[in-house]
Short mmCIF file of C-alpha atoms (C1' of nucleotides) in Angstrom, two decimals:
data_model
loop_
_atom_site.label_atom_id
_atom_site.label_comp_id
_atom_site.label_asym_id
_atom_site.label_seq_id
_atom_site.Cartn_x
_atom_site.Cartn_y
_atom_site.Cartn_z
CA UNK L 299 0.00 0.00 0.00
CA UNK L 300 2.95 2.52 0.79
CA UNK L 301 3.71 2.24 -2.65
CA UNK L 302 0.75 4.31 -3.40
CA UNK L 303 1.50 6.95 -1.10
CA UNK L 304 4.72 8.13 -2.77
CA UNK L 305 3.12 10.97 -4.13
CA UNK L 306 1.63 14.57 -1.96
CA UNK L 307 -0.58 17.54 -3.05
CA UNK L 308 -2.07 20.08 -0.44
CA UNK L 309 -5.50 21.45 -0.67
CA UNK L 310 -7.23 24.50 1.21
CA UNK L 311 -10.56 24.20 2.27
CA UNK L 312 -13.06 24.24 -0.09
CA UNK L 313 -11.36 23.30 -2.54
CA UNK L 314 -12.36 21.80 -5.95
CA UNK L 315 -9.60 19.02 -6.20
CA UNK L 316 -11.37 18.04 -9.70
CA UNK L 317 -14.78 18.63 -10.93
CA UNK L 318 -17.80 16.56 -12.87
CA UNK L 319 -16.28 15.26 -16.45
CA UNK L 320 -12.94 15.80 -16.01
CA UNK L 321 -10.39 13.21 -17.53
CA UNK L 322 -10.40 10.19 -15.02
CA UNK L 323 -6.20 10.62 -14.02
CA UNK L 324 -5.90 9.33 -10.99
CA UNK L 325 -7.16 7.92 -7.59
CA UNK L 326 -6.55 9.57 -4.40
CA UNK L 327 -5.80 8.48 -0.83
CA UNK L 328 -6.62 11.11 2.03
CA UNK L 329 -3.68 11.59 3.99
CA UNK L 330 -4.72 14.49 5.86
CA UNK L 331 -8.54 16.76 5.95
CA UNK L 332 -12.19 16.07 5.10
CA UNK L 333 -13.63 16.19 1.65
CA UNK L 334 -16.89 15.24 0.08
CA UNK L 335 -17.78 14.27 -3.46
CA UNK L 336 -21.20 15.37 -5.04
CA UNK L 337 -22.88 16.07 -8.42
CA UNK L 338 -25.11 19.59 -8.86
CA UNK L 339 -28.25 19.07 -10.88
CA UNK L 340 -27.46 22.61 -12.74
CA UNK L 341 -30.59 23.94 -11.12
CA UNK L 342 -28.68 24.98 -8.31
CA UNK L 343 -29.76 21.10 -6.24
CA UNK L 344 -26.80 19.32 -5.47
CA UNK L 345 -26.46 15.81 -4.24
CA UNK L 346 -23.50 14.96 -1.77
CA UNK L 347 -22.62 11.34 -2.50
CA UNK L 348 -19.90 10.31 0.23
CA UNK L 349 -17.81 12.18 3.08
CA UNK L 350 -14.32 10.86 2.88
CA UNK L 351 -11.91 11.16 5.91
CA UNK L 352 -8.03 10.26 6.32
CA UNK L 353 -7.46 6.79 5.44
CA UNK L 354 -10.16 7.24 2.70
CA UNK L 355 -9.19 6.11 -0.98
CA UNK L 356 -11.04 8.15 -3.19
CA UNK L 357 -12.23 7.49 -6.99
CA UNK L 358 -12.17 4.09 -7.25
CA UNK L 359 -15.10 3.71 -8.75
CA UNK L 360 -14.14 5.91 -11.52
CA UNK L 361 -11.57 3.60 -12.85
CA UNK L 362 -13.76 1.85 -15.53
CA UNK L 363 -14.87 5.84 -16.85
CA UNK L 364 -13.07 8.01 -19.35
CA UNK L 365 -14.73 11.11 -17.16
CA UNK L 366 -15.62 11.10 -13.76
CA UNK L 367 -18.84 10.80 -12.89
CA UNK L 368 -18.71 13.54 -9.34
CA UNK L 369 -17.16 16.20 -8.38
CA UNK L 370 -14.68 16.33 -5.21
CA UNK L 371 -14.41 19.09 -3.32
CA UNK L 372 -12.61 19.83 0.60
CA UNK L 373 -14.36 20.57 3.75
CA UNK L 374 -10.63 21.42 5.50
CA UNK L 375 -7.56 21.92 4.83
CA UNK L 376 -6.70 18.42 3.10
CA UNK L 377 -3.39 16.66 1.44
CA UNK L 378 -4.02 14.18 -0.71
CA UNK L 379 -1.72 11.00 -2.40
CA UNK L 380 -2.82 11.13 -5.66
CA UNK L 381 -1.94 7.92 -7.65
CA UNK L 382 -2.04 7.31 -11.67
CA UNK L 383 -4.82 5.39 -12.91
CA UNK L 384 -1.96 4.05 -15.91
CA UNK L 385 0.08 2.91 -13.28
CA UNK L 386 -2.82 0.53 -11.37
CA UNK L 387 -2.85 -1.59 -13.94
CA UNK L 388 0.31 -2.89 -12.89
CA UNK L 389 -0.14 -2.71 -9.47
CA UNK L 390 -2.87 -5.01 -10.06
CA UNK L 391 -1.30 -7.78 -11.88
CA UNK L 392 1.95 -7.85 -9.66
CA UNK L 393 0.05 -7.75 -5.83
CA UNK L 394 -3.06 -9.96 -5.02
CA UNK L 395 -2.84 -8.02 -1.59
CA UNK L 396 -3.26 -4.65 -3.23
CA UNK L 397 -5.79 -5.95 -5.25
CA UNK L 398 -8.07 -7.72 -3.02
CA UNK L 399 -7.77 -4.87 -0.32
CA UNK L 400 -8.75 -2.44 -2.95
CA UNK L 401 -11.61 -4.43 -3.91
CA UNK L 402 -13.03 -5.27 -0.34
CA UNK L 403 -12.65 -1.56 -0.04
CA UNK L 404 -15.15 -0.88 -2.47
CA UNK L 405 -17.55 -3.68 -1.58
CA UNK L 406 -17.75 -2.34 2.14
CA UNK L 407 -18.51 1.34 0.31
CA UNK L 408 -20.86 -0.18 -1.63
CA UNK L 409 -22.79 -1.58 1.28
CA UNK L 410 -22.55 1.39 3.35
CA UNK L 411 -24.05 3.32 0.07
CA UNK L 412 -27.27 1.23 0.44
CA UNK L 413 -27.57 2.10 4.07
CA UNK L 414 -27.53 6.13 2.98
CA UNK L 415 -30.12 4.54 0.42
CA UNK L 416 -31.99 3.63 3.36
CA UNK L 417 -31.67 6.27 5.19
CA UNK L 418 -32.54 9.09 2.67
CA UNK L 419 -35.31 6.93 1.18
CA UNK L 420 -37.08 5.83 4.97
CA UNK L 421 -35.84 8.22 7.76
CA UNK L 422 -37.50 11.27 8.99
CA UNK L 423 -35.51 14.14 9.16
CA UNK L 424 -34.35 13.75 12.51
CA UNK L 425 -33.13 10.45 12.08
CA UNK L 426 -31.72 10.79 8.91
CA UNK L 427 -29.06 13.14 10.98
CA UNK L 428 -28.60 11.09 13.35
CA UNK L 429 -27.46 7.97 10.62
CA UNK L 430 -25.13 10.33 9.49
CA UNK L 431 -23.33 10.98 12.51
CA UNK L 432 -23.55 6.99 13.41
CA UNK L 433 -21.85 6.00 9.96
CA UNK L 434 -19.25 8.97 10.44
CA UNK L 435 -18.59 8.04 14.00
CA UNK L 436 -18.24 4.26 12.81
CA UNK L 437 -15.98 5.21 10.15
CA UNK L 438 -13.82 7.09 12.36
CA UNK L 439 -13.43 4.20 14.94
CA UNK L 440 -11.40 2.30 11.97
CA UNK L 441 -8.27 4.51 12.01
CA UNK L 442 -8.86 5.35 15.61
CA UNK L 443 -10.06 2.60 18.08
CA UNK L 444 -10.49 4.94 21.28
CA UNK L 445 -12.78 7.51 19.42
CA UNK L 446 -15.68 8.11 22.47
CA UNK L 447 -18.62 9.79 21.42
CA UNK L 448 -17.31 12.93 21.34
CA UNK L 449 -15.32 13.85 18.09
CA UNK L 450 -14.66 16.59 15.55
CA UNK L 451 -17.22 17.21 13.00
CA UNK L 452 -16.48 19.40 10.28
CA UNK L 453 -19.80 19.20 8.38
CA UNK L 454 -22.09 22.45 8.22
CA UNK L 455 -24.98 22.54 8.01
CA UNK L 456 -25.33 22.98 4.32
CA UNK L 457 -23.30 20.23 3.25
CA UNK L 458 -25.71 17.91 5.68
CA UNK L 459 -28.69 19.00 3.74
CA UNK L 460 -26.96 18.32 0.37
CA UNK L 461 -26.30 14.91 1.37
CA UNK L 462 -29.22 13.57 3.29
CA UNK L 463 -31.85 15.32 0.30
CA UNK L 464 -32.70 17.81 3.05
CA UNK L 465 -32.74 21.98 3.21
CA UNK L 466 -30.59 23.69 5.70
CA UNK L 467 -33.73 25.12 7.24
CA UNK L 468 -34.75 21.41 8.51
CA UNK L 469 -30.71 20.37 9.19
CA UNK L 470 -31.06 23.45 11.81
CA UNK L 471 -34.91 22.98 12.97
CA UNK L 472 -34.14 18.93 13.58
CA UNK L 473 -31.02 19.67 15.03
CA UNK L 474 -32.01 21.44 18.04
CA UNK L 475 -34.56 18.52 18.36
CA UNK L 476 -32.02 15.96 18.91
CA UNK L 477 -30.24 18.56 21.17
CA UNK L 478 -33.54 19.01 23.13
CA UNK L 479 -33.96 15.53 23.70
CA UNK L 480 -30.83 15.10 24.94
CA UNK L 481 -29.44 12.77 22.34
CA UNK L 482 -26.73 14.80 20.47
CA UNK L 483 -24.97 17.83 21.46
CA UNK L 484 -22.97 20.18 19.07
CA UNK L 485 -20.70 22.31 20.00
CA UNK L 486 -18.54 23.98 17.28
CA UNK L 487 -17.33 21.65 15.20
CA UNK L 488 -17.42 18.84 17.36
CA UNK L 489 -20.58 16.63 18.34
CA UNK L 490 -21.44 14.53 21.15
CA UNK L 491 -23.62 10.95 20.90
CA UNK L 492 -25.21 11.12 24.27
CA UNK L 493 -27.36 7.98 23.70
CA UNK L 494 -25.66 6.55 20.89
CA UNK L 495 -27.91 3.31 21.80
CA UNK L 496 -30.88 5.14 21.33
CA UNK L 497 -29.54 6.77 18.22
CA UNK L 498 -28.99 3.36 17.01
CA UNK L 499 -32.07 1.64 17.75
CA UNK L 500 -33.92 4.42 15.83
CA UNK L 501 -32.25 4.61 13.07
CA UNK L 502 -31.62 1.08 12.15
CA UNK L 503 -27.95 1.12 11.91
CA UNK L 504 -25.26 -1.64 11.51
CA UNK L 505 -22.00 -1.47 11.94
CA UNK L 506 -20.88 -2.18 8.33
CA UNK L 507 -16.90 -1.94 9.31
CA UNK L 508 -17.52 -5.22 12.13
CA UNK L 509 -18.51 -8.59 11.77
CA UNK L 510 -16.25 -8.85 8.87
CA UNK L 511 -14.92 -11.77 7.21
CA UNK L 512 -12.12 -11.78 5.63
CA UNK L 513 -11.55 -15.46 4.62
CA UNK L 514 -12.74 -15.22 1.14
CA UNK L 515 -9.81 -13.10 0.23
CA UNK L 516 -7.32 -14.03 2.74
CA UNK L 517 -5.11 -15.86 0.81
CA UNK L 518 -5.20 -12.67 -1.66
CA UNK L 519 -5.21 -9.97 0.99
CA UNK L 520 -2.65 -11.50 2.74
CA UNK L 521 -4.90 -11.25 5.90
CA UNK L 522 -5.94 -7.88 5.58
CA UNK Z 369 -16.96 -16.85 -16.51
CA UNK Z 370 -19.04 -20.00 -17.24
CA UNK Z 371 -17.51 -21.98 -14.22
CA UNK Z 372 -19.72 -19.70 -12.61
CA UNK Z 373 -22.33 -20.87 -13.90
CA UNK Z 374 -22.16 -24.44 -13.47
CA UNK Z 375 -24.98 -24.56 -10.80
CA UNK Z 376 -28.94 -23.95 -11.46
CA UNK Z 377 -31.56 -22.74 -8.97
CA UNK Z 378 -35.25 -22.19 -9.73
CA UNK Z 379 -37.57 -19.37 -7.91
CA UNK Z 380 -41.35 -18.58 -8.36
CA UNK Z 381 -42.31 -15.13 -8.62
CA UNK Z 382 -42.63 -13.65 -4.89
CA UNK Z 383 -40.07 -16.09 -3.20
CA UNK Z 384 -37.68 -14.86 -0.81
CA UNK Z 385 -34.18 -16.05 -2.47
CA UNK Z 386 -32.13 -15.31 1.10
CA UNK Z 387 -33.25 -13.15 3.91
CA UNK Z 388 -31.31 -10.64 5.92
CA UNK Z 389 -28.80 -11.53 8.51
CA UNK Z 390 -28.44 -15.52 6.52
CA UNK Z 391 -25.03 -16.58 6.32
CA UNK Z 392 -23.43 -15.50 2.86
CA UNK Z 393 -22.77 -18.38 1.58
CA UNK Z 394 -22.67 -17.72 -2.49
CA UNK Z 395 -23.25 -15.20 -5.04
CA UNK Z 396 -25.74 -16.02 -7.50
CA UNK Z 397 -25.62 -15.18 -11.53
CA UNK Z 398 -29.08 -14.10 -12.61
CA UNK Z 399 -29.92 -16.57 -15.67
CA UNK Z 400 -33.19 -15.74 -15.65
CA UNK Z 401 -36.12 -13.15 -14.14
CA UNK Z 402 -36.38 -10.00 -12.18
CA UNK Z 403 -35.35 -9.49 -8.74
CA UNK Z 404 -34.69 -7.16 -6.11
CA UNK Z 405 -32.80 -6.81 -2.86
CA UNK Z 406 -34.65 -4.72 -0.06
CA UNK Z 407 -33.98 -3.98 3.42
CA UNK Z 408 -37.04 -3.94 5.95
CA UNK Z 409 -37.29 -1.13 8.61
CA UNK Z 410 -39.18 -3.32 11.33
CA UNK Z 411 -42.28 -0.69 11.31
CA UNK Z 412 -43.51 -1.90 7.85
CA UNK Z 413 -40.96 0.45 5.86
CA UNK Z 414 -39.20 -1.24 3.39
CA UNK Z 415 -36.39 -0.07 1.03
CA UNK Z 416 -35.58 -1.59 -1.54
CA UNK Z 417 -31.99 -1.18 -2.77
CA UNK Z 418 -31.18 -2.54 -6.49
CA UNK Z 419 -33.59 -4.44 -8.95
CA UNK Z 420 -31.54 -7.13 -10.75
CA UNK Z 421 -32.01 -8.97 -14.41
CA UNK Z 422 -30.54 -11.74 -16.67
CA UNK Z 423 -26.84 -10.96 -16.76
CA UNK Z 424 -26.67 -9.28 -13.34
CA UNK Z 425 -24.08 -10.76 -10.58
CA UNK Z 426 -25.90 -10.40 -7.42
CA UNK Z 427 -24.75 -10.60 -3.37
CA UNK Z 428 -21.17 -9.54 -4.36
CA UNK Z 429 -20.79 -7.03 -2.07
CA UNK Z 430 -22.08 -8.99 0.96
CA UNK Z 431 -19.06 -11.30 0.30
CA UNK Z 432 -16.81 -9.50 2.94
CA UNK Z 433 -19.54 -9.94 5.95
CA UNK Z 434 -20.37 -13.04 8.03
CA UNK Z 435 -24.04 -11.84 7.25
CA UNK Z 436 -25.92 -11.25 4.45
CA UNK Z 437 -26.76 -7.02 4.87
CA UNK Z 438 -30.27 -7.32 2.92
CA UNK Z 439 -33.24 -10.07 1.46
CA UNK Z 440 -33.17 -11.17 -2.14
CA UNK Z 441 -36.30 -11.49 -3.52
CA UNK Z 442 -37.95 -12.58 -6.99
CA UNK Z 443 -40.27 -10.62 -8.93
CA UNK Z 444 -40.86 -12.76 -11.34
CA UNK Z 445 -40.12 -16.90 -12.13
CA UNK Z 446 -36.47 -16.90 -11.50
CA UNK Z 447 -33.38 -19.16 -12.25
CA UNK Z 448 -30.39 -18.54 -10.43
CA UNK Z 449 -26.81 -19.78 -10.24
CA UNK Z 450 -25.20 -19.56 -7.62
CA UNK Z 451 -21.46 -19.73 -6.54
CA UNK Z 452 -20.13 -20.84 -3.44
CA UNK Z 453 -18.05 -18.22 -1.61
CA UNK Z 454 -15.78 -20.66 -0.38
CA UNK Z 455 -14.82 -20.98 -4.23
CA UNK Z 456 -14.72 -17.80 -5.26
CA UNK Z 457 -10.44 -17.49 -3.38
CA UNK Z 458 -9.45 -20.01 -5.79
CA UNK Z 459 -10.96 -18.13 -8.87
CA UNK Z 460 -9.25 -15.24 -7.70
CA UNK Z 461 -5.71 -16.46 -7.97
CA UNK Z 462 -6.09 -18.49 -10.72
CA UNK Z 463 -8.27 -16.09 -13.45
CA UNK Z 464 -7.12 -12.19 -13.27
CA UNK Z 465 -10.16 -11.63 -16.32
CA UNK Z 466 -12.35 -12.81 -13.73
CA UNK Z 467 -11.56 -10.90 -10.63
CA UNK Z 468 -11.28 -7.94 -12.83
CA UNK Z 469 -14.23 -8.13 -14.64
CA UNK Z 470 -15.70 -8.71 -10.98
CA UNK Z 471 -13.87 -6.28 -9.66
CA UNK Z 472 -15.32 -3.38 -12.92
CA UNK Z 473 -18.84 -5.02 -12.06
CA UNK Z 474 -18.88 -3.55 -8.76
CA UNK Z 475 -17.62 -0.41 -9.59
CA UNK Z 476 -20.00 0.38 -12.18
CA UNK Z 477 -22.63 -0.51 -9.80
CA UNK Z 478 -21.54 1.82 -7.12
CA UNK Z 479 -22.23 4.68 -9.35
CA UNK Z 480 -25.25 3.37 -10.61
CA UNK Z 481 -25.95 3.90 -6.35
CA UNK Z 482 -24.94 6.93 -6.37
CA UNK Z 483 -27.14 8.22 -9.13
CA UNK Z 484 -30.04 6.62 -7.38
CA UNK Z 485 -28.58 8.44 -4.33
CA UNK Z 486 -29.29 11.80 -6.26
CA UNK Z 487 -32.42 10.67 -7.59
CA UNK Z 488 -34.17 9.74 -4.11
CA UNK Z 489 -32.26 12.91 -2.41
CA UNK Z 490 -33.30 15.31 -4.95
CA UNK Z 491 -35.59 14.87 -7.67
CA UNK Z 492 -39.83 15.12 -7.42
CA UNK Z 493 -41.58 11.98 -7.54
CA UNK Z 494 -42.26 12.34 -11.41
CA UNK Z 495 -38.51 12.41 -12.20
CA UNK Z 496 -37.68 9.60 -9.54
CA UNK Z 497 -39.86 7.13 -11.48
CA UNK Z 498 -38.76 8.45 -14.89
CA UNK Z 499 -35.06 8.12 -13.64
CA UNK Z 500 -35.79 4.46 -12.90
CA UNK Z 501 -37.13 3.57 -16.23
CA UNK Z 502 -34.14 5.12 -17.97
CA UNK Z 503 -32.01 3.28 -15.23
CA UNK Z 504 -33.71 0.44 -15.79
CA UNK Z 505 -33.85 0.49 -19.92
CA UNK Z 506 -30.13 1.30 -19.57
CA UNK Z 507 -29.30 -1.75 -18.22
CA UNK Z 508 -31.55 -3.91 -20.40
CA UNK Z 509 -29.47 -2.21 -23.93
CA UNK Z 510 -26.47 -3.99 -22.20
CA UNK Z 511 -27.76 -7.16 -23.07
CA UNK Z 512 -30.29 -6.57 -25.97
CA UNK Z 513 -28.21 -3.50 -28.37
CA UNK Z 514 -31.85 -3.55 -30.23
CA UNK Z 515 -34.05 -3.02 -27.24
CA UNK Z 516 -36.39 0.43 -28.28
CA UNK Z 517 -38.25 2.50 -25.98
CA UNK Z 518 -40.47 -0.23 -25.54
CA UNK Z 519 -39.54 -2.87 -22.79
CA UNK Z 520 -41.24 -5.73 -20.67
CA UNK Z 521 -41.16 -3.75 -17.11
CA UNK Z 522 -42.75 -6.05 -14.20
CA UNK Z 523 -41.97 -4.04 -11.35
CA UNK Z 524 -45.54 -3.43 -9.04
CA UNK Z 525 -46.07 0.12 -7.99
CA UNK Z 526 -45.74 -0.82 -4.48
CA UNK Z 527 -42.30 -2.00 -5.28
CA UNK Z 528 -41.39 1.14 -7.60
CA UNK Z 529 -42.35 3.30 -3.99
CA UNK Z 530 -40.21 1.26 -2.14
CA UNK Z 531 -37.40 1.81 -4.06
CA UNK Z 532 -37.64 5.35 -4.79
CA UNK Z 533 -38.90 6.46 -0.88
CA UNK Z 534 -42.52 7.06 -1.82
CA UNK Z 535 -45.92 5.80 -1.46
CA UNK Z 536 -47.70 3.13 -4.09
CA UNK Z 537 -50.37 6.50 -4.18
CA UNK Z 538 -47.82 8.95 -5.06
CA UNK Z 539 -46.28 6.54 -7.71
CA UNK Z 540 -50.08 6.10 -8.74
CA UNK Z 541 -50.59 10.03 -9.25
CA UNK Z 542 -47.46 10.61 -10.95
CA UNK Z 543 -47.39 7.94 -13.34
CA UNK Z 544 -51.17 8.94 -14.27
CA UNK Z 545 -49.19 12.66 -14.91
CA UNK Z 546 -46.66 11.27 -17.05
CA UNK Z 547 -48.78 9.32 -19.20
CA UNK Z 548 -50.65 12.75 -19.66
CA UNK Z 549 -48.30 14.45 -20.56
CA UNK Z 550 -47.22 12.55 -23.14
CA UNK Z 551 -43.67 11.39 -21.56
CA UNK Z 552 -43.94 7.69 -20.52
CA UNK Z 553 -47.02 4.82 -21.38
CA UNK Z 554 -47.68 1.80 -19.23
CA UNK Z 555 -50.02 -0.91 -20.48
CA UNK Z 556 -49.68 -3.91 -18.36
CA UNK Z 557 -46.42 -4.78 -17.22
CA UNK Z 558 -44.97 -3.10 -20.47
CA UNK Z 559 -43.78 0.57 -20.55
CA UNK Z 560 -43.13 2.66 -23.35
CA UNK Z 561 -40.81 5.89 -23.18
CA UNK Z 562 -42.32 8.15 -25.87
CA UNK Z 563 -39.57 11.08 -25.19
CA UNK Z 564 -36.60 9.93 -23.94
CA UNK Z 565 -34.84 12.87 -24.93
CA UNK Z 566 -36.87 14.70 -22.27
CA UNK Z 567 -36.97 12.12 -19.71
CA UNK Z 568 -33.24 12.63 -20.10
CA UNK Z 569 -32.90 15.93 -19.56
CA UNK Z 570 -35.42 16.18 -16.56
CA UNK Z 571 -33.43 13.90 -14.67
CA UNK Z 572 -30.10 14.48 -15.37
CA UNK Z 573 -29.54 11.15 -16.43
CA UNK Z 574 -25.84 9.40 -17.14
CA UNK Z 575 -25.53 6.17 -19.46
CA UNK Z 576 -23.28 4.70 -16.92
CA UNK Z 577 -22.95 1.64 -18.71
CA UNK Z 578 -21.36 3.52 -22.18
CA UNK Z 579 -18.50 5.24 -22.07
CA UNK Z 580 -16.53 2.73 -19.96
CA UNK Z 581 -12.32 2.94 -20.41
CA UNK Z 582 -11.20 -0.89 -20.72
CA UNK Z 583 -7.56 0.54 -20.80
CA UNK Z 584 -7.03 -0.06 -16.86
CA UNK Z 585 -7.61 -3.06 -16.34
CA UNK Z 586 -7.32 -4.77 -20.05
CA UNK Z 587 -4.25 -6.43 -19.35
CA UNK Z 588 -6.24 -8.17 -16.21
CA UNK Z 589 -9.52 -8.89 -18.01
CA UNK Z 590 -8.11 -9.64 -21.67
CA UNK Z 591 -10.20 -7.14 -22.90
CA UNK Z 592 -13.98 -7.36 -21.57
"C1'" DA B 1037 -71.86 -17.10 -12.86
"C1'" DG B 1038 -70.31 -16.06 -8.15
"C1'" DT B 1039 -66.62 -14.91 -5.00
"C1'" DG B 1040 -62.16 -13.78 -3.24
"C1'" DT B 1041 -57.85 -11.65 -4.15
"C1'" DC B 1042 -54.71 -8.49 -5.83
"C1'" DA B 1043 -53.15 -4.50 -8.13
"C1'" DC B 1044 -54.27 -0.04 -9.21
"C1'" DA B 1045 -56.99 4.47 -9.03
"C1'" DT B 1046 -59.10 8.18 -6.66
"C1'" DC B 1047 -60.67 11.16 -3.05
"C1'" DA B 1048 -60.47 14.21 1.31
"C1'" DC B 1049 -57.54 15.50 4.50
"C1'" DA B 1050 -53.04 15.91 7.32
"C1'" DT B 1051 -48.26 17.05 7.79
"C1'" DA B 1052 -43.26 17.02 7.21
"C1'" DG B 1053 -40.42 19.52 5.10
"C1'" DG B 1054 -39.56 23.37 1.57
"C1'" DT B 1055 -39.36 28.48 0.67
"C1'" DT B 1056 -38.33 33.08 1.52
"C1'" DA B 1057 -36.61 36.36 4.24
"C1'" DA B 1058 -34.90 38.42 8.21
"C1'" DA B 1059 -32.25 38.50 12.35
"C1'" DC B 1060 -28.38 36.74 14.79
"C1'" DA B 1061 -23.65 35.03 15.86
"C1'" DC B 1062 -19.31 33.80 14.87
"C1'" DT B 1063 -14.63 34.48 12.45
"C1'" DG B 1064 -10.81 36.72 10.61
"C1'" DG B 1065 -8.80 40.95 8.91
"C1'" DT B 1066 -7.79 45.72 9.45
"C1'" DA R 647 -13.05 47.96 18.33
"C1'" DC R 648 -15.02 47.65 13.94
"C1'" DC R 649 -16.47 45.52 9.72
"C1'" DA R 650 -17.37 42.06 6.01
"C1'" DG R 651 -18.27 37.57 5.12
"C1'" DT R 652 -20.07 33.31 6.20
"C1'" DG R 653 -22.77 30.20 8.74
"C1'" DT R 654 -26.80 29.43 11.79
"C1'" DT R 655 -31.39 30.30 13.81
"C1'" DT R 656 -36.12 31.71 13.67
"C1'" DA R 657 -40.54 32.83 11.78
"C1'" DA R 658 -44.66 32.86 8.54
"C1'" DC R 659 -46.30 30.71 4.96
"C1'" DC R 660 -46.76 27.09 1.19
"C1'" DT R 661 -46.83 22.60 -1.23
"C1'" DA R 662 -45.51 17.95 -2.39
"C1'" DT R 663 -46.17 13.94 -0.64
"C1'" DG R 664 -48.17 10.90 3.02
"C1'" DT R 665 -52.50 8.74 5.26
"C1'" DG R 666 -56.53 6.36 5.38
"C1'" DA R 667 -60.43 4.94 3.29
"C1'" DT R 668 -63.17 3.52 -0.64
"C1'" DG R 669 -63.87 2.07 -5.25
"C1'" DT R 670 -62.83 -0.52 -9.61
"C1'" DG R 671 -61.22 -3.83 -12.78
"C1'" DA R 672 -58.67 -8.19 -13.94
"C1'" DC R 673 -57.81 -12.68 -12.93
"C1'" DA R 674 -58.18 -17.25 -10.44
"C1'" DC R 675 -60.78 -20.70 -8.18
"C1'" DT R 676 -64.97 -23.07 -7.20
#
DNA sequence: AGTGTCACATCACATAGGTTAAACACTGGT
DNA sequence: ACCAGTGTTTAACCTATGTGATGTGACACT
């Protein structure tokens, strides 16, 4: 994997690192910041698609396109590891490992795609905010296993209406709900999950970065 | 690819293929029928996550969970094959086509997600359901170049609103608009797009199946 | 032919969330 | 300390979609 790192660019925050229908170059692997990819519907709508966080690799799934299909764009201060698409190819047919970690990467995004699906398709408002903060939170606790409930959350508000199909207006409104209640607290830009049981139960959510099973690719991954 | 296909299941229309939470045990290779795979929210809510067709690979990305993450069910009389997981190591490190064409498979169906992401998030009923039948008729032109605007479509209504997070009465209303206004005709389980053009442009909507760059992975796949 | 079932259509009414606009509260720069 | 810029909150009002209930037609079974 360090292989793919070799490279560095530096990004300010908001940022367009490279917009709808560009040439697909490369892929990306967050070293550093928060960005979020998204597509506008020209009409001034805009769809977020995914948050990605350090540890992230980013554009995968634009590899079989000539353009890519969303644009990506910085929430912080970022620095990327941008890495060739023409030079994956080899990557590919030299190490299994590589391969089969890239690909159970973007099985696991896949599946935490439907649960957004879910969520902006079934939730109420309310608990469509509080998914998001669950699958953030759970993505977090990957890269850092001590992460409480209480962690920095560099998402306003607009950027969590874009990506849960909701206006601003309701991200604020719902919000203070959830703060009322006693459930989440924000402060800044940090949050705290003060019943993250309760947030859990109500939403639905699985942990999609657990119960995993590697076996199937084990002898590829290398035990990844 | 056809070792994959070496097994034969059959289905009637309504059975439940696998639940949620069943061991993974295979992926299956739709031979023949319409499915779907759906997630159930406990109260009665249902979302339903990806309708699948003759050609389609379904339950890959479950492979890297002990659990299956949603139900498979059959729309229509089905046959299936499936593929032991257990198997699938071995045709990993023996056949690079196959893990990449695999491997592209999933890709292209994560941004098939996402644009369902932007049609649930952000579109009016009217242009969800017209996004679906271009989805939809998309996918079908993969495997039948001569298929028209004119397609064999047997998805219920309660189904269509529980894949695009509305109501079987909503999907009702705005299918009865379409139709007057000239844009899409249902007769049975038939459709007919009589502007696609338009449909097109309301939407927003991306072949996502055109436009593909073999180049990345040709050496792997041998050119799919 | 009669009866049950299922999918779809239609109506009257309710509501979550959208819209517009204004006020408010930070932040960083001078 | 002041200001501009950007993000958040609040309010009054509106509408797309949900709810619940009722009706209709097609098909299957007796």
């Amino acid at each position: 994997m360090a292989t793919l790192e070799e490279d560095e660019v530096e990004f300010r925050a908001g940022d367009v690192v490279r917009g709808t229908s560009d040439e697909v170059e490369s892929i990306y692997i967050v070293k550093e910041g928060w960005l979020f990819s998204a597509v506008e519907l020209g009409d001034g709508r805009r769809q977020i698609l995914e948050f990605f966080v350090p540890g992230d690799v980013v554009g995968l799934h634009d590899l079989p396109y000539e353009q890519t299909s969303y644009e990506l764009v910085t929430l912080t201060e970022s620095t990327l590891c941008p890495f060739p698409k023409e030079r994956l190819g080899p990557v590919f047919e030299t190490s299994r490992a590589v391969t089969g970690l890239l690909f159970t990467f973007s099985l696991i995004d896949h599946v935490i795609m439907l649960d957004r699906l879910k969520s902006i398709g079934r939730l109420a408002a309310k608990d469509r905010i509080a998914h998001l903060m669950l699958t953030v939170r759970s993505r977090l606790c990957i890269t850092n296993d001590e992460l409480g409930d209480h962690f920095f959350f560099p998402i306003p508000q607009a950027e969590m209406a874009d990506a849960l199909g909701l206006t601003p207006v309701t991200i604020s409104r719902s919000k203070a709900e959830l703060q009322q209640e006693g459930l989440i607290r924000w402060q800044r830009r940090e949050v705290e999950l003060l019943d993250r049981a309760a947030l859990e139960k109500r939403t639905r959510f699985d942990a999609r970065y657990q119960n995993l099973d590697t076996s199937w690719f084990t002898t590829l991954c290398g035990g990844y």
